[in-house]
Coordinates of C-alpha atoms in Angstrom, one line a residue:
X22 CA 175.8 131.9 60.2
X23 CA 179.0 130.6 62.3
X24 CA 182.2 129.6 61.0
X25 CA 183.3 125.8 62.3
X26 CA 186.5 125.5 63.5
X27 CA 188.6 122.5 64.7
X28 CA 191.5 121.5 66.6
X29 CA 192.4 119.0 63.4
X30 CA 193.6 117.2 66.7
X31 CA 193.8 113.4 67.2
X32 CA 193.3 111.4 70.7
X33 CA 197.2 112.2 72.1
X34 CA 199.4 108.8 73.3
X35 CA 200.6 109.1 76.5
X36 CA 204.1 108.2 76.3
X37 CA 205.8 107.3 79.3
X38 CA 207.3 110.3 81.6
X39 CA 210.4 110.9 82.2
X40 CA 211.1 112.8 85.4
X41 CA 208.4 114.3 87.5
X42 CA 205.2 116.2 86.5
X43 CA 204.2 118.8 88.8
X44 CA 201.1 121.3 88.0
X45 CA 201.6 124.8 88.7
X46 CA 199.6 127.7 88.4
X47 CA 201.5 130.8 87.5
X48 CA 199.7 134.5 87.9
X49 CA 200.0 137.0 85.6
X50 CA 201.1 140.0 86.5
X51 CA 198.3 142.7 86.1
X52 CA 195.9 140.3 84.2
X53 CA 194.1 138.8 87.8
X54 CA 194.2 135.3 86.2
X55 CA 196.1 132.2 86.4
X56 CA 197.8 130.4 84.2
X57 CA 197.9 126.2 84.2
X58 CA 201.2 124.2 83.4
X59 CA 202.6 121.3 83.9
X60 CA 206.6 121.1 85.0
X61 CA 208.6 118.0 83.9
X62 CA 211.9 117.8 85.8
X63 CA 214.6 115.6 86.2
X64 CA 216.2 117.7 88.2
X65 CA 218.6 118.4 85.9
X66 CA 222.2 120.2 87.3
X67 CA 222.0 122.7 84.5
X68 CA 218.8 124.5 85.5
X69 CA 217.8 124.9 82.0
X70 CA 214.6 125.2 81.2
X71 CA 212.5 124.4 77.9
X72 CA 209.3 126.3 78.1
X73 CA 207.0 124.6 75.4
X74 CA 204.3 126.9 74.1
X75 CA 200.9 125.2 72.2
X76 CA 199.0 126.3 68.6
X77 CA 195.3 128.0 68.7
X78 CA 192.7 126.3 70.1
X79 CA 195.6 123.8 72.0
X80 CA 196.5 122.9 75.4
X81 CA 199.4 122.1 77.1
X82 CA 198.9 117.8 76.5
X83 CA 197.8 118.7 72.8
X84 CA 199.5 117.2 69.8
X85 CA 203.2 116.1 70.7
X86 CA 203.7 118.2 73.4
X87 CA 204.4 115.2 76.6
X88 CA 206.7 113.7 73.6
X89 CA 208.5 116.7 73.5
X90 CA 209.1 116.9 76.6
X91 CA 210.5 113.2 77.2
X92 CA 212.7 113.7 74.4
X93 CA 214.0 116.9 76.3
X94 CA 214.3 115.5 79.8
X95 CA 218.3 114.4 79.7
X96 CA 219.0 117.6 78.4
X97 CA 216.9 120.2 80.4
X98 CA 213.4 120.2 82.5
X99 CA 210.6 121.5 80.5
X100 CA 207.5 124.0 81.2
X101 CA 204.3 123.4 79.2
X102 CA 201.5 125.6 80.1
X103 CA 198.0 127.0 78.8
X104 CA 197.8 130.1 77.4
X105 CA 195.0 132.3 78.8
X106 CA 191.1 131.0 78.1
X107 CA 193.1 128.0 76.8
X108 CA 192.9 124.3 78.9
X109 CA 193.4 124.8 82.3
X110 CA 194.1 128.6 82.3
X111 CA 191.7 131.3 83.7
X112 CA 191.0 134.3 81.5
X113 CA 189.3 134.6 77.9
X114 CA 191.6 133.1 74.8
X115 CA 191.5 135.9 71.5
X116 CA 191.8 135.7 67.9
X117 CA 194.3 138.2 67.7
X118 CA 195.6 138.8 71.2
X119 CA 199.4 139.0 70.4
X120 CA 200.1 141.1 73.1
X121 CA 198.4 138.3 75.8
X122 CA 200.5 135.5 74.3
X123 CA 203.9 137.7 75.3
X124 CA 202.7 138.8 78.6
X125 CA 201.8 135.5 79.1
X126 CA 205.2 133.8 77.9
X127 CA 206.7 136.6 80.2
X128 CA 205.3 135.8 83.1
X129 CA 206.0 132.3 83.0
X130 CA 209.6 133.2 82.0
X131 CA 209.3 135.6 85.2
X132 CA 208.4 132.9 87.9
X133 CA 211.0 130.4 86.7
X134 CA 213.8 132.4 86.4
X135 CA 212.5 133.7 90.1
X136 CA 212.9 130.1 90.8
X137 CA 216.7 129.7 89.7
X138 CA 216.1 128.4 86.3
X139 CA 218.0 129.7 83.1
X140 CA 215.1 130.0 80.3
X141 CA 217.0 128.0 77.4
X142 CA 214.8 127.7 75.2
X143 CA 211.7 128.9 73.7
X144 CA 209.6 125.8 71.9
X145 CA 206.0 126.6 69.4
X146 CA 203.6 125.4 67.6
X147 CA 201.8 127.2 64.8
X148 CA 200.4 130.1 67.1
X149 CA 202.6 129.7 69.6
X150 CA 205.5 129.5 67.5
X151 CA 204.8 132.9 66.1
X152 CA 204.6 134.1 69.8
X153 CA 208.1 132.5 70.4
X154 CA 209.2 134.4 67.7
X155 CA 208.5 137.2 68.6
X156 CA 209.2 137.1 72.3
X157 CA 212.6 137.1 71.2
X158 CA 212.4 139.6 68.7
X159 CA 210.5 142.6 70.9
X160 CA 211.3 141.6 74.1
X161 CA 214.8 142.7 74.8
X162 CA 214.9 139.8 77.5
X163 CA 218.4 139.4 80.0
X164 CA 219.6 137.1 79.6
X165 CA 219.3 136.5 75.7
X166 CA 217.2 133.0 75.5
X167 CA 220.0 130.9 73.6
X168 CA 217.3 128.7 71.3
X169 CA 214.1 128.8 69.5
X170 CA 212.0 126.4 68.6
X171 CA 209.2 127.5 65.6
X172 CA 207.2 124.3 64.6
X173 CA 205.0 125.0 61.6
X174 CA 204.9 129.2 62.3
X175 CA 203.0 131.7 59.6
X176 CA 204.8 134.1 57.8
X177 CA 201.8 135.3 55.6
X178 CA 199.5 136.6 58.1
X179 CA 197.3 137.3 54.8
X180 CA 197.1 133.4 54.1
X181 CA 194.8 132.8 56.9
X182 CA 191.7 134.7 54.6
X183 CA 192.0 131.1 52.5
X184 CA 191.9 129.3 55.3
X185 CA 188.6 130.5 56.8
X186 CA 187.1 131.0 53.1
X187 CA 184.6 133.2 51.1
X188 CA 181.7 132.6 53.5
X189 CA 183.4 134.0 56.6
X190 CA 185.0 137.1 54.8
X191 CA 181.9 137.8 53.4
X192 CA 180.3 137.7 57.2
X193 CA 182.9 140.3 57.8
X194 CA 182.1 142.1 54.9
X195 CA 177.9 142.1 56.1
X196 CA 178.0 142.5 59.3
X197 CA 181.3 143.2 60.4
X198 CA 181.8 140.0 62.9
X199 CA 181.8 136.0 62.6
X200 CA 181.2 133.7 65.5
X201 CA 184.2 131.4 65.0
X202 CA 182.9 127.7 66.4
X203 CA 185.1 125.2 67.6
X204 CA 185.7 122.5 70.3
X205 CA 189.0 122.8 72.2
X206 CA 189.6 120.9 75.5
X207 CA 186.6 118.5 75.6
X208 CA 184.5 121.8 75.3
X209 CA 182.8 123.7 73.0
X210 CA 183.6 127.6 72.9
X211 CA 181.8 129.9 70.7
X212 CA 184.3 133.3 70.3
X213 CA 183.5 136.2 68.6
X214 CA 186.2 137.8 66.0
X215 CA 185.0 141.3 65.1
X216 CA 186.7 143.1 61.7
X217 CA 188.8 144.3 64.0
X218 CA 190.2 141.3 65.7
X219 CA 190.9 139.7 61.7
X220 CA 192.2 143.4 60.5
X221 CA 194.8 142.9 63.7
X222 CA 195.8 139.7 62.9
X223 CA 196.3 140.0 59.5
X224 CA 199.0 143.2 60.5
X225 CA 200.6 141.6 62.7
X226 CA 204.5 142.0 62.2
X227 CA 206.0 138.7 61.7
X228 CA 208.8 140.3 60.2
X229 CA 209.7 141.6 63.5
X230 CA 212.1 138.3 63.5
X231 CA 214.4 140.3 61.4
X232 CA 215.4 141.6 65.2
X233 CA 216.2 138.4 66.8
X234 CA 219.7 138.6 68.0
X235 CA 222.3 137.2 65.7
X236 CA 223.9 134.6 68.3
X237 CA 219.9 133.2 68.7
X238 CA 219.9 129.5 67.5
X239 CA 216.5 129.0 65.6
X240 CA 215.3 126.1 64.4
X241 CA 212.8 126.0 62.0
X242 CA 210.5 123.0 61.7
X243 CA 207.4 122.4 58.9
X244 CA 205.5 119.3 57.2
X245 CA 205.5 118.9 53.9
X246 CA 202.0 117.9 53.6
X247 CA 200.7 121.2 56.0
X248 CA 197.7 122.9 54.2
X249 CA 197.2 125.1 57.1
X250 CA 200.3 127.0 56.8
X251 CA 201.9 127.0 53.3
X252 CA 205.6 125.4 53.3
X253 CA 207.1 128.4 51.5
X254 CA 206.8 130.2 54.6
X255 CA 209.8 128.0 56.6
X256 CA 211.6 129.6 53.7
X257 CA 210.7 133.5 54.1
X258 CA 211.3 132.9 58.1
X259 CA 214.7 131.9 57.4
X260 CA 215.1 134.8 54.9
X261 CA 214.7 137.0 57.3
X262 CA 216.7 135.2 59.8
X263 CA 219.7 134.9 57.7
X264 CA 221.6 136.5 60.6
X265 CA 220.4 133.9 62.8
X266 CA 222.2 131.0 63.5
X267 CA 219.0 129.1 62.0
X268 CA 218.5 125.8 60.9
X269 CA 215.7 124.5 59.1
X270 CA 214.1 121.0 58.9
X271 CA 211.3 119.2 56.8
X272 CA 208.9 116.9 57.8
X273 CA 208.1 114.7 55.4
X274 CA 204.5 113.8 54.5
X275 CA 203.6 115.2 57.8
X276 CA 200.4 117.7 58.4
X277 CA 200.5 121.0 60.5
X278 CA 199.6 118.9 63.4
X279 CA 202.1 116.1 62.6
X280 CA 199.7 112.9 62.4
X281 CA 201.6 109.7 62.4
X282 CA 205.0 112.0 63.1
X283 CA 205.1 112.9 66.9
X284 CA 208.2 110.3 66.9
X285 CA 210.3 112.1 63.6
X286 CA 209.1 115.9 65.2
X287 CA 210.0 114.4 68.6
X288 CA 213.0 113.0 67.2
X289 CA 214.3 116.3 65.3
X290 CA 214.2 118.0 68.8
X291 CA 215.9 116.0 71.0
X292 CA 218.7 115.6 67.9
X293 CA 219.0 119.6 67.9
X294 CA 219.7 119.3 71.6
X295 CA 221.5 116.8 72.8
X296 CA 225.5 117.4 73.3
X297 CA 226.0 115.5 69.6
X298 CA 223.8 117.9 67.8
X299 CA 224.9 121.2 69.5
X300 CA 228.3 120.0 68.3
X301 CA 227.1 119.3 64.9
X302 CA 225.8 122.6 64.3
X303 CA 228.8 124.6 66.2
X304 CA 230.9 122.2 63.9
X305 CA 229.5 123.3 61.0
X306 CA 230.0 127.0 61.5
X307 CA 233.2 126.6 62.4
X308 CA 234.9 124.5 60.0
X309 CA 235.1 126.8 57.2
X310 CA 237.3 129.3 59.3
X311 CA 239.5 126.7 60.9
X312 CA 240.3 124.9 57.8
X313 CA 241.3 128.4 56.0
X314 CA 243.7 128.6 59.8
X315 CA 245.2 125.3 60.0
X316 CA 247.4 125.2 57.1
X317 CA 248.0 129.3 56.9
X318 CA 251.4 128.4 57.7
X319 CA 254.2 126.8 56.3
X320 CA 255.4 124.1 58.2
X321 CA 253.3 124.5 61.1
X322 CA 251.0 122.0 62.2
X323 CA 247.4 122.5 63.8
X324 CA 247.9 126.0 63.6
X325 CA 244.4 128.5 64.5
X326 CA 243.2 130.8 66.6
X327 CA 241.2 131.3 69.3
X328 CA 238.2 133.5 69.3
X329 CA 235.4 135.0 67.0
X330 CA 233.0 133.7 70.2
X331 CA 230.3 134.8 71.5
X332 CA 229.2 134.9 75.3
X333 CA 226.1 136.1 76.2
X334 CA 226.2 137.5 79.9
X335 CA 223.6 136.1 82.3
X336 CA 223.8 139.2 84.2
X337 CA 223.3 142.1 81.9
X338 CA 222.1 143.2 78.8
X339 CA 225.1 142.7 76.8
X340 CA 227.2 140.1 75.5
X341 CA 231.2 139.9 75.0
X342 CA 233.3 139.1 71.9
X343 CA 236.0 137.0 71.8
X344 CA 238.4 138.9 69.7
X345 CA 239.9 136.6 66.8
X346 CA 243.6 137.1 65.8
X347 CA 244.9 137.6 69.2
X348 CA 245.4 134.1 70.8
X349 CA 246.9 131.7 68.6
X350 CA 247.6 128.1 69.3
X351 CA 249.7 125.5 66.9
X352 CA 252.1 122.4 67.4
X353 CA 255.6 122.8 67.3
X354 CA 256.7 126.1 65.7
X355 CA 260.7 125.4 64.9
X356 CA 260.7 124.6 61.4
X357 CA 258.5 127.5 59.5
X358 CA 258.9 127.9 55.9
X359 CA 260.5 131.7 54.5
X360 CA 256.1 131.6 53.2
X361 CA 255.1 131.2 56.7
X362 CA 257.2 133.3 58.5
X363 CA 255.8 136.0 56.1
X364 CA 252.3 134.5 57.4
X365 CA 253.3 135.0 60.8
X366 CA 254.6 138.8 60.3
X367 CA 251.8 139.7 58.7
X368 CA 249.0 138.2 61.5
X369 CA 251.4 141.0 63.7
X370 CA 252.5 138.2 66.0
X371 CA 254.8 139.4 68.2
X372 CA 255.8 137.0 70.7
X373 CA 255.7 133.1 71.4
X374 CA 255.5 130.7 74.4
X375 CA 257.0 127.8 74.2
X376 CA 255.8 125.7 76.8
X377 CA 257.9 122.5 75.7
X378 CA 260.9 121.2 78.0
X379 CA 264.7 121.7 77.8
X380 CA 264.7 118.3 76.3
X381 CA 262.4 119.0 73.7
X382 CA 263.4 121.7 72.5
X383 CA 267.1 120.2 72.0
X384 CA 265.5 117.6 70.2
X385 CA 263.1 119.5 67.5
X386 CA 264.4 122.9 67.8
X387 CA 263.3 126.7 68.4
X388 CA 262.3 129.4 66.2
X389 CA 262.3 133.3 66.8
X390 CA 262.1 135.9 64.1
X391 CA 263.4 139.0 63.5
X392 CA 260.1 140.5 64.5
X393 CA 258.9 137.6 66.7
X394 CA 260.3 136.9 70.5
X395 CA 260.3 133.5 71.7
X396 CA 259.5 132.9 75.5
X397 CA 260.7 129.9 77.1
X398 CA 257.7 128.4 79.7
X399 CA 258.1 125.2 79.9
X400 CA 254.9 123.5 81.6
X401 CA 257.1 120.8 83.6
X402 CA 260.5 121.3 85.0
X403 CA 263.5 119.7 83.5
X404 CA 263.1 117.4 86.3
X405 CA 259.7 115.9 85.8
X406 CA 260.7 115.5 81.7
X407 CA 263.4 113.0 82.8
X408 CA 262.3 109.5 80.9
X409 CA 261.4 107.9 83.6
X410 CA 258.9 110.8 84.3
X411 CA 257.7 110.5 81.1
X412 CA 256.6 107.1 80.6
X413 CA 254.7 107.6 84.0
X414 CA 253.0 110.9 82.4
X415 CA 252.2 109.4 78.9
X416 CA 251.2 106.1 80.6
X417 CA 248.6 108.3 82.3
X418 CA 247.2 109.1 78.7
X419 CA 247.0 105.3 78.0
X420 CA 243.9 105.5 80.7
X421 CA 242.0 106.7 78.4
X422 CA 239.4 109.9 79.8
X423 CA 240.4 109.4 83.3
X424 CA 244.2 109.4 82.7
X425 CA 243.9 112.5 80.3
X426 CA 241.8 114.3 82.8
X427 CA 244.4 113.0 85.5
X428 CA 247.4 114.2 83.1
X429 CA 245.9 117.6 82.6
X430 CA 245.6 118.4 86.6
X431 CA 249.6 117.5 87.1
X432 CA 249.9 120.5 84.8
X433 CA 248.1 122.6 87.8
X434 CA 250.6 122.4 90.6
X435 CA 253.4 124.1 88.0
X436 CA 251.1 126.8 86.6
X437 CA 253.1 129.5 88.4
X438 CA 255.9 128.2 85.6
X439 CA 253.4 128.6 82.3
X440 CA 250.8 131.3 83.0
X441 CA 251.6 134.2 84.1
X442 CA 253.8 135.5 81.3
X443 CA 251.7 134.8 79.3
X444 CA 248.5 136.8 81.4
X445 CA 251.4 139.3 81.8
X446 CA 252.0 140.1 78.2
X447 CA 248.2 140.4 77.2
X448 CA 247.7 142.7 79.8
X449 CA 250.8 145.3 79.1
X450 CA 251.6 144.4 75.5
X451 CA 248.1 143.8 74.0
X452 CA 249.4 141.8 70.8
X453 CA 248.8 138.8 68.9
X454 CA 250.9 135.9 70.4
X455 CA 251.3 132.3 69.9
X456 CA 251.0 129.2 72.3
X457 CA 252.6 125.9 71.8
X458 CA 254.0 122.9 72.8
X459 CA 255.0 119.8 70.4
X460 CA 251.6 118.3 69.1
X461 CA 249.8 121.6 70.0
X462 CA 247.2 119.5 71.8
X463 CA 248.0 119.0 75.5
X464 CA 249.9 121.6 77.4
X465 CA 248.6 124.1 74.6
X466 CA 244.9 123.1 74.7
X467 CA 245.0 123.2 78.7
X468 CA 246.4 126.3 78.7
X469 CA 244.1 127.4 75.9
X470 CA 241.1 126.6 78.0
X471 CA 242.4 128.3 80.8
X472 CA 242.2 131.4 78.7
X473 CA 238.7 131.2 77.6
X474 CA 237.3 129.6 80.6
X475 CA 238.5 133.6 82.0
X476 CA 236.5 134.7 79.0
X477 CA 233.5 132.7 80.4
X478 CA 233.6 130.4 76.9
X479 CA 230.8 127.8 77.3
X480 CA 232.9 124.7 77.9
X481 CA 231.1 122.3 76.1
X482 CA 232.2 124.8 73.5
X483 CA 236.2 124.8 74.9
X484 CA 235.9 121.0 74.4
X485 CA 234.8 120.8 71.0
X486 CA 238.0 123.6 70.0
X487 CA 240.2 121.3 71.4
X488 CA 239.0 118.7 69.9
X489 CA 239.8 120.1 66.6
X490 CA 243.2 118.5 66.9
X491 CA 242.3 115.7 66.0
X492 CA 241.3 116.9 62.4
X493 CA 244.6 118.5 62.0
X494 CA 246.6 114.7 62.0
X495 CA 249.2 117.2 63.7
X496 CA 251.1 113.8 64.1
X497 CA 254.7 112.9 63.4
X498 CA 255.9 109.7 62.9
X499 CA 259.2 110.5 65.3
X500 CA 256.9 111.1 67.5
X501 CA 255.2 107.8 67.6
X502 CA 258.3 106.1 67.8
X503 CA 259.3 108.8 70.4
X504 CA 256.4 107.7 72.6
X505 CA 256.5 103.9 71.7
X506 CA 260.3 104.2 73.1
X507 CA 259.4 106.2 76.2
X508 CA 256.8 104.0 77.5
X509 CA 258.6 100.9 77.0
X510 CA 256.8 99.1 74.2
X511 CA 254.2 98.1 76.6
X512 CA 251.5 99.8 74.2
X513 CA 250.0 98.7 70.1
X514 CA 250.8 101.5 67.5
X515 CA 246.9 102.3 67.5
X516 CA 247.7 103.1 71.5
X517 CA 250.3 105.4 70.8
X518 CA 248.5 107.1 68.1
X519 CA 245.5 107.2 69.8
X520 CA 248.0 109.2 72.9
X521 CA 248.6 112.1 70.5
X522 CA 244.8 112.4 69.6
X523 CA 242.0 114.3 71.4
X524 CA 239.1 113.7 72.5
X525 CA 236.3 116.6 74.0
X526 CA 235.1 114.2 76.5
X527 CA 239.0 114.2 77.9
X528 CA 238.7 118.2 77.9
X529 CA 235.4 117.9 79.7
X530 CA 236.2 115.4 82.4
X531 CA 239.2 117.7 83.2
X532 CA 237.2 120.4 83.7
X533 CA 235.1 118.5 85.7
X534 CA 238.2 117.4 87.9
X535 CA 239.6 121.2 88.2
X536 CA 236.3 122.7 89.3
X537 CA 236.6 120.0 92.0
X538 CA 239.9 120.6 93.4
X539 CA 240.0 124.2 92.6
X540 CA 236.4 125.9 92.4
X541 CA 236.0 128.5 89.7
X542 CA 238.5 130.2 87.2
X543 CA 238.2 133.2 89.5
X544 CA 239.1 131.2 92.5
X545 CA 241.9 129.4 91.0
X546 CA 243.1 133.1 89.7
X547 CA 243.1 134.5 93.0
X548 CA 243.9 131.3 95.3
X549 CA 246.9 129.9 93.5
X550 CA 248.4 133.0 91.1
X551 CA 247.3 135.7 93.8
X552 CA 245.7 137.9 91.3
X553 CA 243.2 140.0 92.5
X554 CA 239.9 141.0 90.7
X555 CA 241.5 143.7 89.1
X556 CA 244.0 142.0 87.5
X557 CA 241.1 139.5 86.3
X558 CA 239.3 141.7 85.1
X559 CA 242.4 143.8 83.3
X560 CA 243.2 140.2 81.1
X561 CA 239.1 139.9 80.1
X562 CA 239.4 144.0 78.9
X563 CA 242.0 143.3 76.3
X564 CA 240.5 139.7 75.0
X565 CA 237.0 140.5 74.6
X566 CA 234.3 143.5 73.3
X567 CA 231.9 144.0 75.6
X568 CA 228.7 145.2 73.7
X569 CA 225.2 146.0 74.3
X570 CA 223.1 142.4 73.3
X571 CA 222.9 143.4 69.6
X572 CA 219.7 143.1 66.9
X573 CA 220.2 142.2 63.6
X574 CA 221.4 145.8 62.5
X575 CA 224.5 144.9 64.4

């Protein structure tokens, strides 16, 4: 007798593709066989790369996959391919060849990264989401692989007993075999699972996840309505990923092979991607910190600090740490309550940089403590705060994105003025210090990012810190009328208001412009402060922890 098996498939939409398709055959190291994928690309600038990995008995067109991979191609190019024996791919497919699936996965990772990609992301299905999974727990890849994707994975390796039924365990039981029938591909296979083939797949260690590194995004994906793979086990995955940054979705009413829901799986994906979702999810984790910072002290507005980051390297096997509590960043700083003084003292803040004008600070005031030293570093010369120069600055910010960005690059001609003290003390005095101007949000936030861009800070994620502003309100009504009265009353309220907000995409476009005019951190560093790679190198050894890429244990 022969167990039936089926794909539980359905005849797959084509949607229309986005980018190019291009079908490559990738050998595997060792193995003497070929593996067959299919590379959508729209050639993105990132070079990241989505490889999407299919269920048993799948291909790389099965299901949702092409979906998938359209809803993926503005954010990244995407690699589907057929495991070995599966579609296109030479070789024989297993019942519980675990270790083909990760030399498999490894040597498509292998060939693209040989091509210039960075391997992003990790995307499977059922089978292949296990495989994912634990390709990223046991593989101890360089650079860490930033997301996973696990679409309807098994926990309960055990489960699968009730999926095949009494009549195939009691084959086992007889005569130590079943031939497990089943048509994958347009072809019928026959394959032959011995006791010891369902003894290994039953063992298998899916609780190896439990060593996923603990920066890993994971997002965990399952239909209601699955009775191949029981719901509960989307919950004991993200048990044991608790140290994960994992986030779980349900589909509801959808099946393990998510009939009438390729759009809503499709959907989730491209969401979890895109810049509004990544922000959405780094928003959430960081909230609860930032709102315990922003009002820590008295009479100080927008008041946090920088760090508690993560940077994996892309070179080596280790990532660095953004110390917290040593860069801190906050609006004007003359008026502190006795309560946050005491707040200040107590954070071992030593020293502040006040990078406001002589006019400015005549006007609001200074502050420096018995224990705290206030360093004047004015970003602009008395000169270019005359009234005249500021109604042509702040009328810049009335451009909107491009007169931000436009803005933030006249601070770059003057950075001999700002920077270096402040690079200076980190280096030889190695304590907490604080960095502000009036809102906290412009000359601070510029020289803010100058700082982590050093630390190599992602900076999509610089942009969304200094966006954080804007949830502060760190806005005074003298300074509205300020402003209103320096441009001229040529501007609404709403204009003005809008002046002393921020915005990530104004962060971003200045990055944009400084990488233009000035190349990388490193070669503005060197090219317009003289520093050399030493000294570069001396500011990143006091700012971040350098540490081996770290497992769960950590």
């Amino acid at each position: 007798m022969a167990a039936k098996a089926s794909t539980n498939g359905q005849a797959t939409p084509t949607p229309v593709t986005i980018g190019s398709l291009t079908n490559l055959k990738i050998a595997v190291p060792g193995a003497n066989l070929n593996l067959a994928g299919v590379l959508q690309s729209t050639n993105h600038p990132s070079r990241r790369l989505a490889i999407i990995c299919h269920g048993v008995l799948g291909h790389k067109n099965y299901l949702f996959q092409p979906s998938i991979a359209n809803v993926l191609a503005p954010h990244m190019d995407t690699f589907r391919f057929d495991f070995r024996g599966n579609g296109d791919s030479e070789g024989h497919m297993g019942y519980s060849n675990w270790s083909d699936d990760k030399a498999d996965i490894d040597a498509v990772i292998a060939h693209f990264e040989h091509q210039g990609y960075y391997i992003y992301a990790l995307i499977g299905h059922s089978r292949g989401a296990i495989s994912c999974l634990n390709y990223a727990a046991t593989s101890h890849h360089v650079p860490m692989i930033p997301y996973i994707v696990s679409i309807s994975s098994r926990f309960d390796m055990s489960d699968v007993k009730r999926k095949h039924g009494p009549e195939v365990l009691e084959l086992l039981e007889k005569q130590g075999h079943f031939d497990w029938q089943a048509r994958t591909g347009g072809k019928d296979i026959t394959l032959r699972v011995t006791r010891q083939h369902f003894d290994d797949f039953l063992n298998f260690d899916t609780a190896a996840v439990a060593h996923i590194p603990s920066m890993t995004n994971v997002l965990l994906i399952h239909g209601s309505n699955d009775d191949v793979v029981p719901v509960k086990d989307i919950a004991t995955l993200q048990s044991h990923l608790s140290h994960a940054r994992t986030a779980m979705r349900i589909v509801t009413n959808a099946d393990h092979n998510y009939r009438k829901h390729y759009n809503d799986l499709s959907q989730i994906i491209g969401d979890y991607f895109s810049a509004e979702g990544r922000k959405a999810d780094w928003t959430r984790r960081i909230l609860p910190n930032w709102k315990t910072w922003v009002h820590a002290v008295g009479g100080v507005l927008n008041f946090r600090t920088i760090g508690d980051i993560w940077i994996p390297s892309q070179t080596d096997g280790t990532v660095s740490y953004l110390r917290p509590g040593i860069i801190y960043r906050c609006a004007d700083i003359s008026k502190p309550t006795p309560e946050g003084i005491r707040v200040l003292e107590a954070l071992n803040i030593t020293d502040v940089f006040d990078l406001r004008s002589n006019s400015e600070t005549e006007r609001r005031g200074t502050f420096e403590g018995e224990k705290i030293k206030r360093h004047h570093t004015p970003v602009f010369a008395e000169v270019d705060y005359s009234p005249a120069q500021i109604a042509v600055r702040f009328k810049m910010y009335l451009g909107g994105t491009e007169g931000f960005a436009q803005a933030y690059m006249s601070m770059m001609p003057n950075i001999r003025n700002f920077f270096p003290p402040i690079l200076e003390h980190i280096v030889k005095k190695k304590t907490p210090f604080i960095v502000h101007c009036t809102a906290g949000k412009d000359r601070t936030g510029v020289t803010c990012a100058l700082l982590q861009m050093i630390c190599g800070v992602d900076e999509e994620q610089i942009a969304w810190e200094y966006e954080l502003t804007r949830r502060c309100m760190a806005i005074k009504e003298e300074d509205v009328e300020f402003l209103k009265s320096a441009i001229g009353g040529e501007s609404s309220d709403a204009q003005v208001r809008g002046v002393l907000s921020t915005n990530e995409e104004y962060m971003l476009r200045f990055l944009e412009e400084f990488h233009a005019k000035y190349g990388t951190i490193t070669d503005f560093l060197v090219n317009e402060l003289d520093m050399t790679l030493e000294d570069i190198q001396a500011v990143r050894d006091v700012l971040l922890v350098k540490i081996p890429v770290p497992r769960a244990a950590m």
